[in-house]
XYZ file of C-alpha atoms in Angstrom:
674
model
C 36.089 -42.192 18.060
C 33.593 -42.335 20.786
C 29.808 -43.540 20.143
C 28.732 -39.895 21.539
C 30.556 -38.177 19.057
C 29.579 -40.463 15.824
C 27.172 -39.234 13.239
C 24.059 -40.894 13.846
C 21.716 -41.421 10.688
C 17.773 -41.039 10.624
C 16.111 -43.574 7.781
C 14.116 -41.107 6.622
C 15.990 -37.503 7.092
C 19.543 -38.182 7.290
C 20.946 -37.529 10.716
C 19.191 -37.836 14.075
C 18.280 -35.116 16.137
C 14.962 -32.821 16.530
C 16.206 -29.797 17.698
C 14.157 -26.296 17.431
C 12.956 -24.550 14.303
C 12.556 -24.592 10.815
C 16.282 -24.885 10.611
C 16.672 -27.967 12.292
C 14.849 -29.713 9.639
C 16.535 -28.316 6.850
C 19.921 -29.183 8.220
C 18.310 -32.951 9.077
C 16.747 -32.974 5.470
C 20.480 -31.871 4.067
C 22.051 -34.386 6.195
C 24.526 -31.753 6.917
C 25.816 -31.525 10.407
C 27.119 -27.550 11.388
C 29.070 -26.568 13.991
C 29.773 -23.274 15.568
C 33.154 -23.201 14.196
C 31.599 -23.276 10.425
C 29.575 -20.271 11.314
C 31.787 -17.681 13.538
C 35.333 -16.965 14.260
C 36.920 -14.582 16.338
C 40.267 -13.721 14.844
C 43.427 -11.980 16.130
C 46.551 -10.489 14.048
C 49.099 -7.658 14.313
C 48.550 -4.981 11.620
C 51.159 -5.382 8.531
C 50.152 -2.888 5.742
C 49.784 -5.141 2.984
C 47.449 -7.134 1.446
C 47.086 -10.431 3.512
C 44.516 -13.314 3.615
C 42.815 -14.336 6.990
C 42.524 -18.195 7.265
C 39.596 -18.898 9.806
C 38.029 -22.142 8.434
C 34.683 -19.935 7.446
C 33.033 -20.356 4.070
C 32.366 -16.576 3.237
C 32.664 -17.561 -0.336
C 29.909 -20.016 -0.936
C 27.777 -18.684 1.980
C 28.127 -15.458 2.499
C 28.485 -12.986 6.000
C 30.529 -10.504 7.512
C 33.573 -9.267 8.812
C 33.295 -6.883 11.721
C 36.958 -5.591 12.519
C 38.401 -3.603 15.497
C 41.889 -2.140 16.147
C 42.666 -3.524 19.790
C 45.174 -0.979 20.771
C 44.106 2.453 19.072
C 41.346 4.264 17.947
C 40.125 3.573 14.443
C 36.306 2.987 14.092
C 34.478 -0.610 14.150
C 34.175 -1.501 10.669
C 31.894 -4.025 9.238
C 32.295 -5.286 5.869
C 29.793 -7.147 3.764
C 30.677 -8.504 0.309
C 27.522 -8.854 -2.087
C 28.709 -10.053 -5.452
C 31.279 -7.590 -6.788
C 29.922 -5.006 -4.452
C 31.328 -3.994 -1.188
C 29.506 -2.277 1.946
C 31.360 -0.927 4.843
C 30.114 0.885 7.795
C 30.948 1.712 11.199
C 29.329 0.493 14.279
C 30.405 3.600 16.374
C 29.071 5.838 13.886
C 25.979 7.242 12.447
C 27.730 7.703 8.881
C 26.427 7.003 5.647
C 28.118 3.547 4.355
C 31.035 3.479 1.663
C 29.812 1.362 -1.395
C 32.523 0.002 -3.570
C 32.769 -1.544 -6.672
C 35.616 -4.068 -6.537
C 35.845 -4.521 -10.162
C 37.407 -0.976 -9.653
C 40.406 -1.006 -7.749
C 41.084 2.220 -8.334
C 37.835 2.943 -6.105
C 39.262 1.759 -3.012
C 42.455 1.271 -0.782
C 41.651 -0.813 2.038
C 39.474 -3.225 3.868
C 38.008 -6.604 2.760
C 37.682 -7.153 -0.456
C 37.721 -11.048 -1.402
C 35.334 -13.506 0.323
C 37.336 -17.313 0.335
C 36.022 -20.691 1.256
C 37.947 -20.752 4.298
C 38.233 -16.712 5.096
C 38.612 -13.569 3.480
C 41.381 -11.284 2.228
C 42.157 -7.620 3.490
C 43.396 -5.054 0.746
C 46.467 -2.936 1.980
C 46.666 -1.607 5.418
C 43.982 0.880 6.023
C 43.771 2.088 10.059
C 40.605 0.254 10.684
C 41.586 -3.104 9.065
C 45.461 -3.529 8.906
C 47.748 -0.413 9.879
C 51.571 -1.023 11.088
C 51.665 2.085 12.805
C 51.661 2.402 16.501
C 51.711 -1.158 16.380
C 48.278 -1.759 15.679
C 46.605 -5.039 16.672
C 43.052 -6.343 15.400
C 40.252 -8.215 16.264
C 37.904 -9.818 13.645
C 34.512 -11.617 14.308
C 33.326 -13.224 11.430
C 29.581 -14.015 11.054
C 28.493 -16.792 8.113
C 25.037 -16.676 7.186
C 23.168 -19.903 8.126
C 19.765 -20.966 9.123
C 19.570 -20.714 12.945
C 22.443 -18.574 13.297
C 22.848 -15.084 11.273
C 21.013 -13.650 7.709
C 21.910 -10.656 5.975
C 19.127 -8.603 3.842
C 19.139 -5.665 1.946
C 15.949 -3.571 1.456
C 14.535 -0.550 -0.036
C 11.823 1.490 2.167
C 8.298 1.475 1.423
C 5.711 3.537 2.794
C 3.863 2.627 5.809
C 4.918 -0.818 7.948
C 6.966 -2.968 5.645
C 7.410 -6.544 5.839
C 10.657 -7.722 5.214
C 11.404 -11.427 3.958
C 14.392 -13.206 5.627
C 16.295 -16.634 5.077
C 17.176 -17.292 9.045
C 14.780 -19.985 9.328
C 13.674 -19.038 13.103
C 12.233 -16.147 14.909
C 15.318 -13.119 15.017
C 16.206 -12.804 18.538
C 18.337 -9.357 17.647
C 18.131 -7.346 14.193
C 20.436 -4.641 13.697
C 19.757 -2.284 10.621
C 21.508 0.187 8.881
C 20.633 3.115 6.378
C 23.038 3.037 3.620
C 22.614 6.133 1.709
C 22.651 8.273 4.545
C 23.776 9.396 7.996
C 20.824 7.902 10.453
C 21.969 5.894 13.625
C 21.694 1.815 13.651
C 18.452 0.881 15.003
C 18.717 -2.147 16.839
C 15.609 -4.867 17.776
C 16.181 -7.039 20.764
C 13.781 -9.700 21.758
C 13.832 -8.978 25.599
C 12.836 -5.299 24.858
C 10.402 -6.496 22.263
C 8.311 -4.874 19.583
C 7.865 -0.956 19.720
C 11.707 -0.587 21.214
C 14.719 -0.078 19.798
C 18.503 0.496 20.595
C 21.185 2.776 18.957
C 24.279 0.576 18.544
C 26.388 3.836 17.808
C 24.930 5.314 20.888
C 24.833 4.863 24.869
C 21.434 5.438 25.373
C 19.105 2.471 26.983
C 15.767 1.092 25.062
C 13.587 3.720 23.475
C 9.814 3.749 22.198
C 9.590 4.931 18.783
C 8.008 2.134 17.040
C 10.476 1.584 14.822
C 10.027 -2.243 14.961
C 6.272 -1.965 15.313
C 5.615 -5.760 15.354
C 7.125 -8.952 16.916
C 9.295 -10.629 13.797
C 8.504 -13.983 12.529
C 10.709 -16.774 11.473
C 10.293 -15.435 7.551
C 9.544 -11.973 8.007
C 10.599 -8.640 10.607
C 8.623 -5.636 10.605
C 9.713 -2.075 10.073
C 8.190 1.321 10.243
C 8.871 4.704 8.729
C 6.901 6.504 11.233
C 10.066 8.499 12.413
C 11.782 9.707 9.266
C 15.009 10.608 10.920
C 15.319 6.695 11.837
C 13.913 4.653 8.650
C 14.313 7.465 6.172
C 11.865 8.090 3.278
C 10.531 5.795 0.707
C 13.235 4.412 -1.677
C 16.451 4.611 0.754
C 18.201 1.567 0.928
C 18.866 -0.321 4.586
C 20.911 -3.439 5.377
C 19.563 -5.414 8.163
C 21.719 -8.209 10.154
C 19.858 -10.527 11.776
C 21.071 -13.088 15.005
C 18.919 -16.123 15.802
C 18.178 -17.033 19.350
C 18.089 -20.257 20.850
C 17.645 -22.259 17.921
C 18.830 -25.864 18.147
C 20.175 -27.276 14.704
C 23.831 -27.195 15.496
C 26.155 -30.087 16.986
C 26.870 -33.680 16.429
C 23.265 -34.464 16.564
C 21.611 -31.193 15.182
C 19.943 -30.551 18.634
C 22.275 -27.850 20.141
C 21.705 -23.903 20.019
C 24.912 -21.889 19.145
C 23.708 -18.511 19.837
C 21.503 -16.712 22.336
C 19.672 -13.464 22.614
C 17.950 -12.778 26.071
C 18.432 -10.693 29.064
C 19.494 -11.020 32.840
C 18.284 -8.707 35.569
C 20.960 -7.302 37.647
C 21.605 -8.027 41.453
C 23.739 -5.609 42.514
C 26.290 -7.887 43.899
C 28.861 -10.403 42.686
C 28.170 -14.102 41.829
C 24.694 -13.047 39.183
C 24.789 -16.357 37.204
C 23.027 -16.365 33.692
C 22.121 -19.738 32.423
C 22.717 -20.050 28.406
C 22.688 -24.055 28.091
C 26.283 -23.676 27.034
C 29.756 -22.099 27.477
C 29.659 -18.743 25.560
C 33.030 -17.799 23.473
C 31.765 -14.194 22.819
C 29.508 -12.335 24.634
C 27.656 -8.515 23.682
C 26.153 -7.042 26.541
C 23.830 -3.905 26.750
C 21.969 -1.885 29.800
C 18.558 -1.844 28.541
C 16.908 -0.054 31.153
C 17.364 2.792 33.766
C 19.086 5.927 33.411
C 22.633 7.167 33.310
C 25.984 7.317 31.525
C 27.062 3.829 32.106
C 24.901 2.224 29.313
C 27.496 1.473 26.691
C 27.644 -1.953 24.590
C 30.331 -4.009 26.038
C 31.768 -7.068 24.233
C 34.093 -9.794 25.390
C 35.537 -13.024 23.871
C 37.652 -15.660 25.204
C 40.220 -15.051 22.599
C 41.236 -11.417 23.733
C 40.681 -12.603 27.182
C 37.919 -13.428 29.182
C 39.161 -15.646 31.772
C 37.653 -16.929 35.029
C 38.952 -14.292 37.325
C 40.838 -11.013 36.903
C 41.751 -10.435 32.884
C 38.727 -9.355 31.020
C 39.269 -7.138 27.981
C 36.333 -5.465 26.532
C 35.754 -3.093 23.517
C 32.291 -0.868 23.457
C 30.485 -1.041 19.424
C 29.338 2.215 20.419
C 32.738 4.206 20.280
C 36.325 3.852 18.840
C 38.338 3.278 21.944
C 40.640 0.189 22.036
C 40.672 -2.908 24.669
C 39.814 -1.558 28.473
C 40.658 -3.685 31.307
C 41.616 -5.954 32.760
C 38.781 -6.259 34.609
C 36.912 -9.081 36.344
C 33.540 -8.492 34.994
C 32.421 -11.843 33.500
C 33.718 -15.532 34.289
C 32.517 -17.975 31.784
C 30.611 -21.288 33.129
C 30.101 -24.896 31.285
C 26.504 -23.625 31.461
C 26.812 -19.620 30.910
C 28.687 -16.947 32.704
C 28.621 -15.423 36.246
C 28.826 -11.612 36.604
C 31.412 -11.055 39.122
C 30.756 -7.517 39.807
C 28.057 -5.028 40.885
C 29.301 -2.612 38.299
C 26.800 -0.228 37.099
C 27.881 -1.369 33.212
C 26.841 -5.022 33.750
C 25.010 -5.410 37.501
C 22.981 -2.691 38.628
C 19.823 -4.221 41.303
C 16.573 -4.330 39.471
C 17.791 -3.590 35.935
C 17.568 -5.503 32.801
C 20.547 -6.248 30.789
C 20.206 -7.642 26.954
C 22.625 -9.906 25.582
C 23.945 -11.855 22.675
C 26.037 -15.228 23.329
C 27.497 -17.279 21.184
C 28.635 -20.947 21.914
C 32.195 -21.614 22.385
C 33.660 -24.404 19.785
C 32.259 -27.923 20.478
C 33.677 -30.100 17.359
C 34.935 -33.565 18.227
C 38.356 -34.347 17.184
C 39.086 -36.481 14.465
C 43.169 -36.874 14.982
C 45.379 -36.393 18.269
C 47.143 -33.556 16.016
C 44.025 -31.603 16.629
C 44.076 -31.410 20.013
C 47.597 -32.417 21.415
C 50.940 -30.882 20.565
C 54.658 -31.210 22.019
C 57.654 -28.925 21.239
C 61.234 -29.151 22.403
C 62.692 -25.387 22.149
C 66.609 -25.329 22.531
C 68.426 -23.261 24.928
C 68.949 -20.640 22.015
C 65.495 -20.112 21.730
C 64.538 -19.129 25.591
C 64.356 -15.915 26.446
C 61.681 -13.159 27.200
C 59.643 -14.472 24.349
C 59.192 -18.015 24.418
C 57.231 -18.717 21.294
C 56.001 -21.756 19.377
C 53.196 -22.902 17.418
C 51.305 -26.267 18.098
C 48.985 -26.102 15.112
C 45.918 -25.411 16.505
C 44.443 -22.421 18.877
C 45.376 -24.241 22.502
C 43.594 -23.811 25.589
C 46.256 -25.419 27.719
C 50.334 -25.511 28.296
C 52.444 -27.434 30.392
C 55.851 -26.132 30.211
C 58.994 -27.174 31.970
C 62.742 -26.505 31.507
C 63.858 -30.108 31.180
C 67.685 -30.010 31.083
C 68.204 -28.547 34.882
C 65.985 -28.657 37.802
C 62.996 -26.277 37.468
C 59.078 -26.461 38.273
C 56.291 -27.624 35.851
C 53.587 -25.014 34.778
C 49.968 -25.108 33.797
C 48.876 -22.498 31.953
C 45.226 -21.924 30.732
C 42.849 -19.821 28.475
C 40.460 -19.918 31.367
C 42.835 -18.489 33.896
C 44.144 -15.964 31.960
C 47.663 -14.588 31.378
C 48.420 -13.943 34.671
C 47.675 -17.611 36.130
C 49.831 -20.612 36.329
C 50.087 -23.553 38.472
C 53.025 -25.685 39.402
C 52.144 -29.467 39.454
C 55.196 -30.364 41.669
C 53.951 -28.365 44.268
C 51.002 -26.756 46.236
C 51.410 -23.273 45.251
C 48.779 -21.000 44.563
C 48.402 -18.941 41.273
C 50.930 -16.243 41.403
C 49.263 -12.581 42.319
C 50.470 -9.123 40.908
C 49.935 -7.563 37.281
C 52.736 -9.481 35.614
C 51.734 -11.294 32.252
C 52.937 -14.957 31.864
C 51.280 -16.535 29.253
C 49.949 -14.925 26.490
C 47.295 -17.256 24.044
C 45.671 -14.456 22.610
C 47.010 -15.141 19.279
C 45.034 -16.572 16.169
C 48.302 -17.602 14.554
C 48.063 -20.537 17.103
C 50.967 -19.558 18.667
C 51.815 -19.269 22.374
C 54.135 -16.656 23.998
C 55.689 -17.228 27.504
C 56.958 -14.154 29.169
C 57.732 -16.393 32.454
C 60.292 -18.218 31.107
C 63.748 -16.422 31.054
C 66.990 -16.799 29.563
C 69.218 -19.874 30.474
C 71.475 -22.852 29.341
C 68.609 -25.646 29.036
C 66.134 -26.621 26.615
C 62.229 -26.484 27.162
C 59.544 -29.166 26.772
C 56.030 -27.932 26.207
C 52.867 -29.553 26.043
C 49.639 -28.210 24.454
C 46.095 -29.176 25.006
C 43.034 -27.790 22.913
C 39.409 -28.325 24.686
C 37.579 -30.722 22.682
C 34.487 -33.156 23.325
C 35.565 -36.661 24.778
C 39.126 -35.487 25.019
C 39.583 -32.595 27.111
C 37.928 -29.565 29.198
C 38.880 -27.227 31.535
C 36.393 -26.091 34.473
C 36.800 -22.958 36.607
C 34.454 -23.578 40.041
C 34.051 -21.929 43.382
C 34.053 -23.565 46.774
C 30.986 -23.536 48.822
C 31.857 -25.920 52.167
C 29.238 -28.115 51.066
C 29.171 -30.936 48.485
C 28.568 -30.017 45.320
C 27.774 -30.884 41.487
C 29.838 -29.330 38.973
C 29.034 -29.176 35.271
C 31.170 -29.606 32.726
C 31.495 -30.077 28.723
C 33.508 -32.909 28.416
C 30.288 -34.672 26.954
C 31.524 -38.161 27.986
C 31.950 -39.662 31.485
C 35.730 -38.603 32.460
C 38.619 -41.001 32.728
C 41.113 -38.787 34.445
C 40.017 -35.636 36.772
C 43.000 -33.413 37.972
C 42.114 -30.612 40.601
C 43.847 -27.621 42.150
C 43.068 -24.906 44.358
C 43.978 -21.303 42.642
C 43.975 -18.895 45.281
C 45.780 -20.698 48.203
C 47.931 -23.438 48.720
C 46.496 -27.159 48.230
C 47.879 -30.393 46.781
C 46.599 -31.770 43.601
C 43.929 -33.933 43.773
C 43.448 -36.703 41.047
C 40.568 -39.149 39.815
C 40.903 -42.139 37.678
C 37.937 -44.282 36.424
C 40.151 -47.477 36.682
C 39.343 -50.635 38.785
C 42.331 -49.399 41.442
C 40.498 -45.751 41.483
C 37.094 -44.775 41.296
C 35.117 -41.969 43.163
C 36.118 -43.496 46.285
C 40.083 -43.368 45.556
C 42.263 -40.548 45.044
C 46.130 -40.036 44.527
C 47.918 -36.279 44.135
C 49.702 -35.040 41.467
C 52.327 -33.474 43.402
C 52.898 -36.444 45.327
C 54.216 -40.023 44.895
C 51.767 -41.832 47.203
C 49.313 -44.493 45.795
C 45.708 -44.592 45.549
C 44.239 -43.948 49.003
C 40.659 -44.629 50.282
C 38.889 -41.303 51.185
C 34.823 -40.511 50.919
C 35.076 -36.989 50.998
C 36.784 -36.137 48.018
C 34.672 -36.964 45.160
C 31.586 -37.767 47.604
C 31.565 -41.257 46.829
C 29.673 -40.286 43.488
C 31.469 -41.300 40.234
C 31.432 -38.526 37.431
C 28.906 -38.387 34.400
C 29.210 -37.027 31.092
C 27.694 -33.659 32.334
C 29.060 -33.476 36.081
C 31.699 -34.274 38.204
C 31.012 -34.087 42.432
C 33.183 -32.985 45.028
C 32.648 -33.420 49.054
C 34.053 -30.785 51.173
C 37.688 -31.659 51.527
C 39.529 -28.113 51.327
C 41.979 -28.894 48.386
C 38.742 -29.424 46.178
C 35.748 -27.646 47.650
C 36.179 -24.804 50.885
C 34.052 -21.743 50.892
C 36.033 -18.662 49.426
C 38.491 -21.334 47.385
C 38.651 -20.841 43.400
C 39.666 -24.145 41.514
C 40.364 -25.265 38.210
C 39.632 -29.172 36.958
C 41.079 -30.465 34.146
C 38.857 -33.556 32.625
C 40.187 -36.127 30.065
C 38.080 -38.599 28.379
C 38.912 -42.001 26.742
C 38.075 -41.085 23.082
C 38.963 -43.878 20.593
C 42.149 -42.618 18.305
C 43.236 -40.259 20.210
C 43.504 -40.678 24.009
C 43.635 -43.730 26.342
C 43.314 -43.873 30.082
C 43.712 -47.250 31.722
C 45.635 -49.697 34.010
C 47.600 -52.652 33.906
C 49.433 -55.110 36.561
C 52.954 -55.449 36.552
C 54.811 -58.585 35.590
C 58.342 -58.060 35.285
C 58.279 -58.743 31.961
C 57.557 -56.849 28.729
C 53.628 -55.596 28.662
C 51.917 -54.665 25.568
C 49.041 -52.309 25.791
C 46.828 -51.536 23.108
C 45.834 -48.214 22.669
C 44.334 -48.412 18.963
C 46.908 -45.583 18.246
C 50.771 -44.925 17.934
C 51.138 -42.423 21.181
C 53.222 -39.242 21.096
C 52.707 -38.926 25.087
C 52.431 -41.623 27.512
C 52.380 -40.875 31.337
C 52.630 -43.883 33.975
C 51.932 -43.913 37.716
C 52.124 -46.332 40.189
C 48.889 -46.553 41.874
C 48.810 -50.106 44.330
C 51.407 -51.428 45.920
C 54.237 -48.870 46.712
C 54.178 -45.198 45.433
C 56.196 -43.916 42.868
C 56.088 -40.739 40.645
C 54.013 -39.609 37.839
C 56.557 -40.400 34.782
C 56.048 -38.918 31.351
C 57.674 -39.543 28.166
C 57.014 -38.224 24.491
C 57.694 -38.109 21.146
C 59.787 -34.947 20.834
C 62.448 -35.948 23.214
C 62.187 -39.549 21.974
C 59.857 -42.554 23.128
C 62.859 -44.783 21.716
C 63.845 -48.604 21.332
C 66.638 -47.885 23.924
C 66.713 -45.207 26.938
C 63.776 -43.058 27.142
C 63.994 -39.342 28.397
C 61.878 -39.001 31.227
C 60.335 -36.332 33.619
C 57.904 -36.349 36.309
C 54.848 -34.110 37.400
C 55.555 -34.493 40.662
C 59.415 -33.361 40.581
C 61.483 -30.480 39.276
C 64.237 -32.531 38.444
C 66.179 -32.684 35.315
C 65.075 -35.262 33.027
C 66.322 -38.678 33.197
C 68.185 -40.401 29.862
C 69.723 -43.551 30.985
C 66.329 -45.747 31.575
C 64.303 -47.638 29.106
C 61.036 -47.548 30.143
C 58.694 -48.204 27.244
C 58.795 -48.324 23.477
C 55.953 -47.107 21.037
C 54.194 -49.690 18.774
C 52.131 -48.880 15.578
C 48.993 -49.808 17.962
C 50.258 -48.629 21.658
C 53.283 -49.464 23.600
C 55.293 -52.106 25.537
C 56.043 -51.513 28.921
C 59.906 -52.733 29.334
C 60.502 -55.610 31.500
C 61.269 -54.463 35.142
C 60.636 -50.922 33.732
C 64.016 -49.571 35.068
C 62.092 -50.668 38.429
C 59.747 -47.858 38.058
C 56.692 -48.870 35.890
C 56.799 -52.901 35.867
C 57.574 -54.435 39.213
C 56.905 -58.407 39.085
C 54.477 -58.412 42.229
C 51.513 -57.659 40.489
C 50.952 -53.910 41.507
C 48.738 -51.710 39.213
C 49.832 -48.802 37.038
C 47.753 -45.801 36.020
C 48.524 -45.126 32.493
C 47.381 -42.133 29.932
C 48.277 -42.087 26.094
C 47.617 -39.560 23.383
C 48.001 -40.065 20.085
């Protein structure tokens, strides 16, 4: 593992890193590192009408939390389930109804909903309409929030007379508080730090911020304050309430316990596309509320990367204040490495001069410990090809490379960042296809990829799935400017390989490699056989860093009106190795530190040749190796012995079939994944 991603110990407090807030000190004192994956999950599933267990990696049994569920394609209510001991509270964000309070020891008292917290998720009882029905082919999304200092807390309390101080365990000043009366039908009351004390919203309503003194004082890191001055809001003395508290910008997460995973803030609308919001991280979940101004478009809007929130058209949104299913596809929000961009002047998101409050949660950011956590390959036989080409890589994927390998066919690249309707072809300069057809479906929490583009035929398909992870792989969508620009990324290490492609027009694939023959003054093209060529305009003669890479003004990388995708790979000990060797004509042993399951080799000096790929599912054999090429649509070749794998790397065969090991010392780029 890279030093960047190794846990660092403090001789006093355990693990080093002094972020912000009381919870940072608690994390350091405990010696426990917490990631966003430990406290939050978006999970998608189809209703089955029966008892079912949802495994999302969140320890609800030991830590507590809530499960918020919504049917995506029909109109049941948004349901929040909270279990405390043997009591379950469920309530609806789109209704002012009293909560349903259930004794879980009495199985005759309930028929559906979340009825059990597990150490890695939760169980749903039966097939209630809000959480697990089968009729109308219902599909669902659930968001799990685990109690954790610096992220989320839950408080139940009884109202008192006058202003009441309520203790909490968030460990930092709350950025947002959602309060619901349990024993009566009053609206949800929401405090947001950007509107401040004395103002409130209704989660079940579409009004903007209102002044009613429900939250009379600014909360602290240990207490928040409510006032029963409006009895219809906070009830009479003795009424029961529940409060959900969301932290703001508490830096106590990640490898060095110095990263925030949630932010509650606001932006002011500009009225035009391109409004940027800086979070300091890339979001996976965003809840936005138009806070000021009048008018009908003041709903709460909720998007996440699992349902679809790509860079470009394809956004799907739910509204917590009503029971409608997913709306879209829209192009409202584009995630960026440091926040998000509002890509519309739509009144819901970007009216000029209007304040919009939001809650945003960081995308997953835990470094992998094994190659199987971030890379998988799959071979589908011809009998499995059809309108639904489905396979499960064993993790939630972010990118897919797919090719029919037994016949001539393009290799396509689809990513979660480009959505269902976008893919690029590695052996050509084509733009992403237009139109309304959905090609690749990443919205499945069983880690399954659905490909509707791959049709029938008499040939098999090879698939490579990649997951974004620090040190290993990142994807960045960016816009061209016609001026040299630095592009932020979240790889967390200097990229060893960058592959860029224009999306909205034709353009060749541009490749940077951090090897002696390459660097920021050279380039190759993935859709071509040419070697490294010198050019000062591709990468602006600037080496990439752990946080950004630089592009010049070459049109295939950076022109005004152009939209681009960049795929970044790093050298990560035990998982990924990108390097260079010189041909000798004799066997060459390459030390990777692992047994590779994927190997790519490209000649990069001397005379050009293709981008050769072998993999473990088609066979990296002691004899001939089936290989395909990024730059060609040809069927695989099975009559050449290129490489043999070893426990610690691979051996480039003598001669390498005349393709990967000429005897004249020319250089070769290689890319190996465990």
